[in-house]
Amino acid sequence: MTGFRVYALRYAERDARRGEHFHGYDTRGAEPHPTAYYVWLAVNDDHTVVIDTGIGRARAERAAGLRYLASPVEALARLGVAAAAVDHVVLTHLHYDHTGTAREFTSARYHLQRAELDYWTGPWAERVTGERWLLNDDDLAHLRAAHRDGRVSLPDGDATVVPGLSVHLVGGHTAGMQVVRVRTARGHVVLASDASHFYENIEGDRPFPILHSMTGMYGAFDRIKELADGPHLVVAGHDPEVLKRFPLLEPDIAEIAG
């Protein structure tokens, strides 16, 4: 089994402030702190795996301040990957900016933590009204239909998706937040997604303010560090810095491990 090649594909960006990205008071909270939006691709001779599916074009057009550079499917096509060729899609969690084009991967099997699906289909998500905006009901309906069709795997914790690529339940940001560990020629890469939006979250031990569990966020930081073969192989979920820490293939595509 050959190691995976891993890529980060930026499909959108948004201006923001530091105060939006760190829990608690920050004397620098008014300073600019831009947000990048990514999907990730892991590919080897046997499998093509997409990690998260970004924001769909219709939702992006309604998102104030979002600069939509390309749909995630269009971004993948720039690497020669057609949506129909993807055999597995990992959804790290069910926030709208991670599920928006899931339905376009018509040949793929989806991988989602059972705790995540249970939370968003259970009673608590209806009552915690302040976070309901983070869910796209149409995306959830598609995934529930795919589940009925036998196309969804729902691990309870750590699980192997395919040899060399595994998912790990960390929680924190959401009830069923998972990170992805990928074996590459450089070592084990961890795609943190929203378990650490920015490098400063994990490196400064400062949780993001949208969270399900504060202690879970800290535990996620620790687990990411355990799973990665060094801090240089951690990939933050929304940090423009990703495109500076890893070699660029194109202006919006970084090669994490080739």
Short mmCIF file of N, CA and C in Angstrom, two decimals, residues 41-178:
data_model
loop_
_atom_site.label_atom_id
_atom_site.label_comp_id
_atom_site.label_asym_id
_atom_site.label_seq_id
_atom_site.Cartn_x
_atom_site.Cartn_y
_atom_site.Cartn_z
N LEU A 41 -7.75 16.76 -0.04
CA LEU A 41 -7.72 15.59 -0.91
C LEU A 41 -6.57 14.69 -0.48
N ALA A 42 -6.86 13.39 -0.30
CA ALA A 42 -5.83 12.38 -0.05
C ALA A 42 -5.98 11.31 -1.13
N VAL A 43 -4.92 11.05 -1.86
CA VAL A 43 -5.01 10.14 -3.00
C VAL A 43 -3.76 9.25 -3.05
N ASN A 44 -3.98 7.98 -3.33
CA ASN A 44 -2.86 7.08 -3.64
C ASN A 44 -3.26 6.19 -4.82
N ASP A 45 -2.53 5.11 -5.03
CA ASP A 45 -2.81 4.28 -6.21
C ASP A 45 -4.14 3.54 -6.10
N ASP A 46 -4.67 3.46 -4.90
CA ASP A 46 -5.87 2.64 -4.68
C ASP A 46 -7.12 3.44 -4.33
N HIS A 47 -6.95 4.62 -3.76
CA HIS A 47 -8.11 5.34 -3.25
C HIS A 47 -8.00 6.85 -3.49
N THR A 48 -9.17 7.45 -3.67
CA THR A 48 -9.28 8.91 -3.76
C THR A 48 -10.27 9.34 -2.69
N VAL A 49 -9.76 10.06 -1.70
CA VAL A 49 -10.55 10.42 -0.53
C VAL A 49 -10.62 11.95 -0.42
N VAL A 50 -11.83 12.47 -0.31
CA VAL A 50 -12.04 13.90 -0.07
C VAL A 50 -12.45 14.07 1.39
N ILE A 51 -11.81 15.02 2.03
CA ILE A 51 -12.12 15.32 3.42
C ILE A 51 -12.84 16.65 3.46
N ASP A 52 -14.11 16.60 3.82
CA ASP A 52 -15.05 17.72 3.84
C ASP A 52 -15.34 18.22 2.43
N THR A 53 -16.52 18.82 2.29
CA THR A 53 -16.98 19.17 0.94
C THR A 53 -17.35 20.65 0.80
N GLY A 54 -16.99 21.46 1.79
CA GLY A 54 -17.09 22.90 1.63
C GLY A 54 -18.50 23.45 1.57
N ILE A 55 -18.62 24.62 0.97
CA ILE A 55 -19.88 25.35 0.84
C ILE A 55 -20.36 25.24 -0.60
N GLY A 56 -21.62 24.94 -0.78
CA GLY A 56 -22.20 24.95 -2.11
C GLY A 56 -22.36 26.36 -2.64
N ARG A 57 -22.43 26.49 -3.95
CA ARG A 57 -22.47 27.81 -4.56
C ARG A 57 -23.69 28.62 -4.12
N ALA A 58 -24.86 27.99 -4.03
CA ALA A 58 -26.07 28.73 -3.65
C ALA A 58 -25.94 29.31 -2.25
N ARG A 59 -25.43 28.52 -1.31
CA ARG A 59 -25.23 29.03 0.05
C ARG A 59 -24.17 30.11 0.07
N ALA A 60 -23.11 29.94 -0.69
CA ALA A 60 -22.03 30.92 -0.74
C ALA A 60 -22.53 32.28 -1.20
N GLU A 61 -23.46 32.28 -2.15
CA GLU A 61 -23.99 33.54 -2.67
C GLU A 61 -24.78 34.30 -1.62
N ARG A 62 -25.25 33.61 -0.59
CA ARG A 62 -26.01 34.25 0.49
C ARG A 62 -25.14 34.62 1.68
N ALA A 63 -23.88 34.25 1.65
CA ALA A 63 -22.99 34.45 2.80
C ALA A 63 -22.32 35.82 2.70
N ALA A 64 -22.66 36.70 3.60
CA ALA A 64 -22.13 38.06 3.58
C ALA A 64 -20.60 38.05 3.74
N GLY A 65 -19.94 38.76 2.85
CA GLY A 65 -18.50 38.94 2.96
C GLY A 65 -17.66 37.78 2.46
N LEU A 66 -18.28 36.70 2.02
CA LEU A 66 -17.52 35.54 1.55
C LEU A 66 -17.08 35.76 0.10
N ARG A 67 -15.82 35.54 -0.16
CA ARG A 67 -15.30 35.57 -1.52
C ARG A 67 -15.13 34.12 -1.98
N TYR A 68 -16.00 33.72 -2.87
CA TYR A 68 -16.07 32.33 -3.34
C TYR A 68 -15.18 32.21 -4.56
N LEU A 69 -14.08 31.51 -4.42
CA LEU A 69 -13.09 31.44 -5.48
C LEU A 69 -13.44 30.38 -6.52
N ALA A 70 -14.02 29.29 -6.06
CA ALA A 70 -14.43 28.18 -6.94
C ALA A 70 -15.21 27.22 -6.08
N SER A 71 -16.08 26.42 -6.70
CA SER A 71 -16.71 25.38 -5.91
C SER A 71 -15.66 24.32 -5.58
N PRO A 72 -15.81 23.60 -4.45
CA PRO A 72 -14.84 22.55 -4.14
C PRO A 72 -14.69 21.54 -5.27
N VAL A 73 -15.77 21.20 -5.96
CA VAL A 73 -15.69 20.25 -7.06
C VAL A 73 -14.84 20.83 -8.20
N GLU A 74 -15.00 22.12 -8.46
CA GLU A 74 -14.17 22.77 -9.48
C GLU A 74 -12.71 22.78 -9.07
N ALA A 75 -12.46 23.03 -7.79
CA ALA A 75 -11.08 23.05 -7.29
C ALA A 75 -10.43 21.67 -7.45
N LEU A 76 -11.17 20.62 -7.14
CA LEU A 76 -10.64 19.27 -7.32
C LEU A 76 -10.34 18.97 -8.78
N ALA A 77 -11.18 19.47 -9.66
CA ALA A 77 -10.97 19.24 -11.09
C ALA A 77 -9.64 19.81 -11.56
N ARG A 78 -9.19 20.87 -10.90
CA ARG A 78 -7.89 21.46 -11.27
C ARG A 78 -6.75 20.50 -10.98
N LEU A 79 -6.96 19.54 -10.09
CA LEU A 79 -5.97 18.50 -9.82
C LEU A 79 -6.26 17.23 -10.61
N GLY A 80 -7.21 17.31 -11.53
CA GLY A 80 -7.55 16.17 -12.35
C GLY A 80 -8.43 15.15 -11.67
N VAL A 81 -9.12 15.55 -10.60
CA VAL A 81 -9.98 14.63 -9.85
C VAL A 81 -11.43 15.00 -10.11
N ALA A 82 -12.17 14.08 -10.74
CA ALA A 82 -13.60 14.26 -10.96
C ALA A 82 -14.36 13.77 -9.74
N ALA A 83 -15.49 14.42 -9.46
CA ALA A 83 -16.28 14.03 -8.29
C ALA A 83 -16.67 12.55 -8.34
N ALA A 84 -16.98 12.05 -9.52
CA ALA A 84 -17.40 10.66 -9.66
C ALA A 84 -16.28 9.67 -9.38
N ALA A 85 -15.03 10.14 -9.39
CA ALA A 85 -13.89 9.26 -9.14
C ALA A 85 -13.56 9.12 -7.66
N VAL A 86 -14.20 9.90 -6.82
CA VAL A 86 -13.92 9.87 -5.39
C VAL A 86 -14.66 8.69 -4.77
N ASP A 87 -13.93 7.81 -4.08
CA ASP A 87 -14.58 6.63 -3.51
C ASP A 87 -14.94 6.77 -2.04
N HIS A 88 -14.35 7.75 -1.34
CA HIS A 88 -14.69 7.98 0.06
C HIS A 88 -14.71 9.48 0.35
N VAL A 89 -15.69 9.91 1.11
CA VAL A 89 -15.77 11.28 1.59
C VAL A 89 -15.85 11.23 3.12
N VAL A 90 -14.90 11.86 3.77
CA VAL A 90 -14.93 12.00 5.22
C VAL A 90 -15.51 13.36 5.56
N LEU A 91 -16.53 13.37 6.39
CA LEU A 91 -17.11 14.61 6.89
C LEU A 91 -16.67 14.77 8.34
N THR A 92 -15.82 15.75 8.59
CA THR A 92 -15.29 15.89 9.95
C THR A 92 -16.37 16.30 10.94
N HIS A 93 -17.38 17.03 10.47
CA HIS A 93 -18.54 17.41 11.28
C HIS A 93 -19.59 17.96 10.33
N LEU A 94 -20.76 18.32 10.86
CA LEU A 94 -21.89 18.66 9.99
C LEU A 94 -22.18 20.15 9.88
N HIS A 95 -21.25 21.02 10.15
CA HIS A 95 -21.47 22.44 9.89
C HIS A 95 -21.55 22.68 8.39
N TYR A 96 -22.33 23.68 8.03
CA TYR A 96 -22.68 23.90 6.62
C TYR A 96 -21.48 24.09 5.71
N ASP A 97 -20.37 24.64 6.26
CA ASP A 97 -19.22 24.90 5.41
C ASP A 97 -18.33 23.67 5.24
N HIS A 98 -18.82 22.52 5.68
CA HIS A 98 -18.10 21.27 5.50
C HIS A 98 -18.92 20.20 4.79
N THR A 99 -20.18 20.50 4.50
CA THR A 99 -21.07 19.49 3.89
C THR A 99 -21.71 19.95 2.58
N GLY A 100 -21.38 21.14 2.11
CA GLY A 100 -22.18 21.80 1.09
C GLY A 100 -22.21 21.17 -0.28
N THR A 101 -21.21 20.36 -0.65
CA THR A 101 -21.24 19.71 -1.97
C THR A 101 -21.21 18.19 -1.84
N ALA A 102 -21.55 17.68 -0.66
CA ALA A 102 -21.48 16.23 -0.43
C ALA A 102 -22.29 15.45 -1.47
N ARG A 103 -23.44 15.98 -1.85
CA ARG A 103 -24.31 15.25 -2.77
C ARG A 103 -23.68 15.09 -4.16
N GLU A 104 -22.66 15.86 -4.48
CA GLU A 104 -22.06 15.77 -5.81
C GLU A 104 -21.10 14.58 -5.96
N PHE A 105 -20.77 13.94 -4.84
CA PHE A 105 -19.85 12.79 -4.89
C PHE A 105 -20.69 11.52 -4.93
N THR A 106 -21.20 11.26 -6.10
CA THR A 106 -22.26 10.25 -6.26
C THR A 106 -21.77 8.82 -6.10
N SER A 107 -20.47 8.58 -6.21
CA SER A 107 -19.94 7.22 -6.09
C SER A 107 -19.28 6.96 -4.74
N ALA A 108 -19.29 7.95 -3.87
CA ALA A 108 -18.51 7.86 -2.65
C ALA A 108 -19.31 7.28 -1.49
N ARG A 109 -18.57 6.68 -0.57
CA ARG A 109 -19.11 6.30 0.73
C ARG A 109 -18.75 7.41 1.71
N TYR A 110 -19.71 7.82 2.54
CA TYR A 110 -19.49 8.89 3.51
C TYR A 110 -19.09 8.29 4.86
N HIS A 111 -18.23 9.01 5.57
CA HIS A 111 -17.76 8.60 6.90
C HIS A 111 -17.97 9.75 7.87
N LEU A 112 -18.78 9.51 8.88
CA LEU A 112 -19.22 10.53 9.82
C LEU A 112 -19.35 9.87 11.18
N GLN A 113 -18.93 10.56 12.23
CA GLN A 113 -19.08 9.98 13.57
C GLN A 113 -20.55 9.86 13.94
N ARG A 114 -20.89 8.72 14.54
CA ARG A 114 -22.27 8.50 14.99
C ARG A 114 -22.70 9.60 15.97
N ALA A 115 -21.80 10.03 16.83
CA ALA A 115 -22.14 11.07 17.81
C ALA A 115 -22.54 12.37 17.13
N GLU A 116 -21.96 12.66 15.99
CA GLU A 116 -22.29 13.88 15.27
C GLU A 116 -23.68 13.80 14.67
N LEU A 117 -23.98 12.68 14.01
CA LEU A 117 -25.30 12.52 13.43
C LEU A 117 -26.37 12.47 14.53
N ASP A 118 -26.10 11.77 15.61
CA ASP A 118 -27.07 11.68 16.70
C ASP A 118 -27.37 13.05 17.29
N TYR A 119 -26.35 13.86 17.42
CA TYR A 119 -26.57 15.19 18.01
C TYR A 119 -27.50 16.03 17.13
N TRP A 120 -27.21 16.08 15.85
CA TRP A 120 -27.97 16.97 14.97
C TRP A 120 -29.35 16.43 14.62
N THR A 121 -29.58 15.16 14.85
CA THR A 121 -30.91 14.59 14.62
C THR A 121 -31.66 14.36 15.92
N GLY A 122 -31.05 14.68 17.06
CA GLY A 122 -31.66 14.47 18.36
C GLY A 122 -32.30 15.74 18.91
N PRO A 123 -32.72 15.71 20.17
CA PRO A 123 -33.48 16.83 20.75
C PRO A 123 -32.66 18.05 21.10
N TRP A 124 -31.35 17.88 21.37
CA TRP A 124 -30.59 19.01 21.89
C TRP A 124 -30.34 20.08 20.83
N ALA A 125 -30.06 19.66 19.60
CA ALA A 125 -29.78 20.65 18.55
C ALA A 125 -30.97 21.55 18.30
N GLU A 126 -32.19 21.03 18.48
CA GLU A 126 -33.39 21.85 18.31
C GLU A 126 -33.51 22.91 19.41
N ARG A 127 -33.03 22.57 20.60
CA ARG A 127 -33.18 23.48 21.73
C ARG A 127 -32.04 24.49 21.82
N VAL A 128 -30.84 24.11 21.34
CA VAL A 128 -29.71 25.04 21.35
C VAL A 128 -29.81 25.87 20.07
N THR A 129 -30.74 26.81 20.08
CA THR A 129 -31.10 27.52 18.86
C THR A 129 -29.97 28.40 18.33
N GLY A 130 -29.05 28.79 19.18
CA GLY A 130 -27.99 29.67 18.74
C GLY A 130 -27.01 29.04 17.77
N GLU A 131 -27.04 27.72 17.63
CA GLU A 131 -26.11 27.07 16.71
C GLU A 131 -26.81 26.40 15.53
N ARG A 132 -28.12 26.46 15.49
CA ARG A 132 -28.84 25.78 14.42
C ARG A 132 -28.48 26.34 13.05
N TRP A 133 -28.08 27.61 12.98
CA TRP A 133 -27.70 28.22 11.71
C TRP A 133 -26.48 27.54 11.10
N LEU A 134 -25.73 26.80 11.90
CA LEU A 134 -24.53 26.14 11.41
C LEU A 134 -24.82 24.87 10.62
N LEU A 135 -26.07 24.42 10.65
CA LEU A 135 -26.45 23.20 9.95
C LEU A 135 -27.23 23.53 8.69
N ASN A 136 -26.93 22.81 7.60
CA ASN A 136 -27.72 22.91 6.38
C ASN A 136 -28.68 21.73 6.35
N ASP A 137 -29.97 22.00 6.49
CA ASP A 137 -30.95 20.92 6.58
C ASP A 137 -31.00 20.06 5.32
N ASP A 138 -30.79 20.66 4.16
CA ASP A 138 -30.79 19.88 2.92
C ASP A 138 -29.61 18.91 2.89
N ASP A 139 -28.46 19.36 3.36
CA ASP A 139 -27.30 18.46 3.42
C ASP A 139 -27.56 17.30 4.37
N LEU A 140 -28.15 17.61 5.52
CA LEU A 140 -28.47 16.55 6.47
C LEU A 140 -29.47 15.56 5.88
N ALA A 141 -30.48 16.07 5.18
CA ALA A 141 -31.47 15.18 4.56
C ALA A 141 -30.80 14.26 3.54
N HIS A 142 -29.86 14.80 2.76
CA HIS A 142 -29.15 13.97 1.79
C HIS A 142 -28.37 12.87 2.48
N LEU A 143 -27.69 13.20 3.57
CA LEU A 143 -26.89 12.20 4.26
C LEU A 143 -27.76 11.13 4.92
N ARG A 144 -28.92 11.54 5.43
CA ARG A 144 -29.83 10.55 6.02
C ARG A 144 -30.36 9.60 4.94
N ALA A 145 -30.64 10.14 3.76
CA ALA A 145 -31.07 9.28 2.66
C ALA A 145 -29.95 8.34 2.23
N ALA A 146 -28.72 8.86 2.20
CA ALA A 146 -27.57 8.02 1.84
C ALA A 146 -27.37 6.92 2.89
N HIS A 147 -27.65 7.25 4.14
CA HIS A 147 -27.54 6.25 5.20
C HIS A 147 -28.55 5.13 4.98
N ARG A 148 -29.75 5.49 4.62
CA ARG A 148 -30.77 4.47 4.35
C ARG A 148 -30.38 3.59 3.17
N ASP A 149 -29.61 4.17 2.24
CA ASP A 149 -29.15 3.42 1.07
C ASP A 149 -27.88 2.62 1.34
N GLY A 150 -27.37 2.69 2.56
CA GLY A 150 -26.18 1.92 2.92
C GLY A 150 -24.87 2.55 2.51
N ARG A 151 -24.86 3.87 2.28
CA ARG A 151 -23.65 4.56 1.81
C ARG A 151 -22.94 5.35 2.89
N VAL A 152 -23.35 5.22 4.15
CA VAL A 152 -22.75 6.01 5.23
C VAL A 152 -22.19 5.08 6.30
N SER A 153 -20.93 5.29 6.65
CA SER A 153 -20.31 4.60 7.78
C SER A 153 -20.35 5.53 8.98
N LEU A 154 -20.74 4.99 10.14
CA LEU A 154 -20.89 5.79 11.35
C LEU A 154 -20.04 5.20 12.46
N PRO A 155 -18.75 5.48 12.47
CA PRO A 155 -17.90 4.95 13.54
C PRO A 155 -18.23 5.58 14.89
N ASP A 156 -17.95 4.83 15.93
CA ASP A 156 -18.05 5.32 17.30
C ASP A 156 -16.64 5.46 17.85
N GLY A 157 -15.94 6.49 17.42
CA GLY A 157 -14.56 6.66 17.87
C GLY A 157 -13.59 6.50 16.71
N ASP A 158 -12.42 5.95 17.01
CA ASP A 158 -11.37 5.82 16.01
C ASP A 158 -11.71 4.68 15.04
N ALA A 159 -11.42 4.90 13.75
CA ALA A 159 -11.72 3.88 12.75
C ALA A 159 -10.85 4.08 11.52
N THR A 160 -10.56 2.97 10.85
CA THR A 160 -9.83 3.02 9.58
C THR A 160 -10.84 3.18 8.44
N VAL A 161 -10.62 4.18 7.61
CA VAL A 161 -11.45 4.37 6.41
C VAL A 161 -10.94 3.47 5.31
N VAL A 162 -9.66 3.59 4.99
CA VAL A 162 -8.95 2.68 4.10
C VAL A 162 -7.56 2.54 4.68
N PRO A 163 -6.80 1.52 4.34
CA PRO A 163 -5.46 1.39 4.90
C PRO A 163 -4.63 2.67 4.70
N GLY A 164 -4.10 3.18 5.79
CA GLY A 164 -3.29 4.39 5.74
C GLY A 164 -4.04 5.67 6.01
N LEU A 165 -5.37 5.59 6.16
CA LEU A 165 -6.16 6.79 6.43
C LEU A 165 -7.23 6.44 7.46
N SER A 166 -7.21 7.15 8.57
CA SER A 166 -8.12 6.84 9.68
C SER A 166 -8.75 8.11 10.22
N VAL A 167 -9.89 7.93 10.90
CA VAL A 167 -10.59 9.03 11.55
C VAL A 167 -10.54 8.82 13.05
N HIS A 168 -10.57 9.95 13.79
CA HIS A 168 -10.39 9.91 15.24
C HIS A 168 -11.34 10.90 15.89
N LEU A 169 -12.23 10.40 16.71
CA LEU A 169 -13.19 11.24 17.41
C LEU A 169 -12.47 12.07 18.46
N VAL A 170 -12.65 13.39 18.38
CA VAL A 170 -12.04 14.29 19.37
C VAL A 170 -13.08 15.17 20.06
N GLY A 171 -14.23 15.43 19.42
CA GLY A 171 -15.21 16.31 20.03
C GLY A 171 -14.67 17.73 20.15
N GLY A 172 -15.21 18.45 21.13
CA GLY A 172 -14.76 19.82 21.36
C GLY A 172 -15.55 20.83 20.57
N HIS A 173 -15.21 20.99 19.32
CA HIS A 173 -15.90 21.96 18.47
C HIS A 173 -17.36 21.57 18.26
N THR A 174 -17.62 20.30 17.99
CA THR A 174 -18.97 19.75 17.91
C THR A 174 -18.99 18.43 18.67
N ALA A 175 -20.20 17.89 18.86
CA ALA A 175 -20.34 16.66 19.65
C ALA A 175 -19.58 15.50 19.05
N GLY A 176 -19.51 15.45 17.72
CA GLY A 176 -18.85 14.33 17.04
C GLY A 176 -17.73 14.77 16.12
N MET A 177 -17.05 15.84 16.48
CA MET A 177 -15.92 16.31 15.68
C MET A 177 -14.87 15.21 15.56
N GLN A 178 -14.40 14.97 14.31
CA GLN A 178 -13.34 14.01 14.10
C GLN A 178 -12.22 14.64 13.28
#
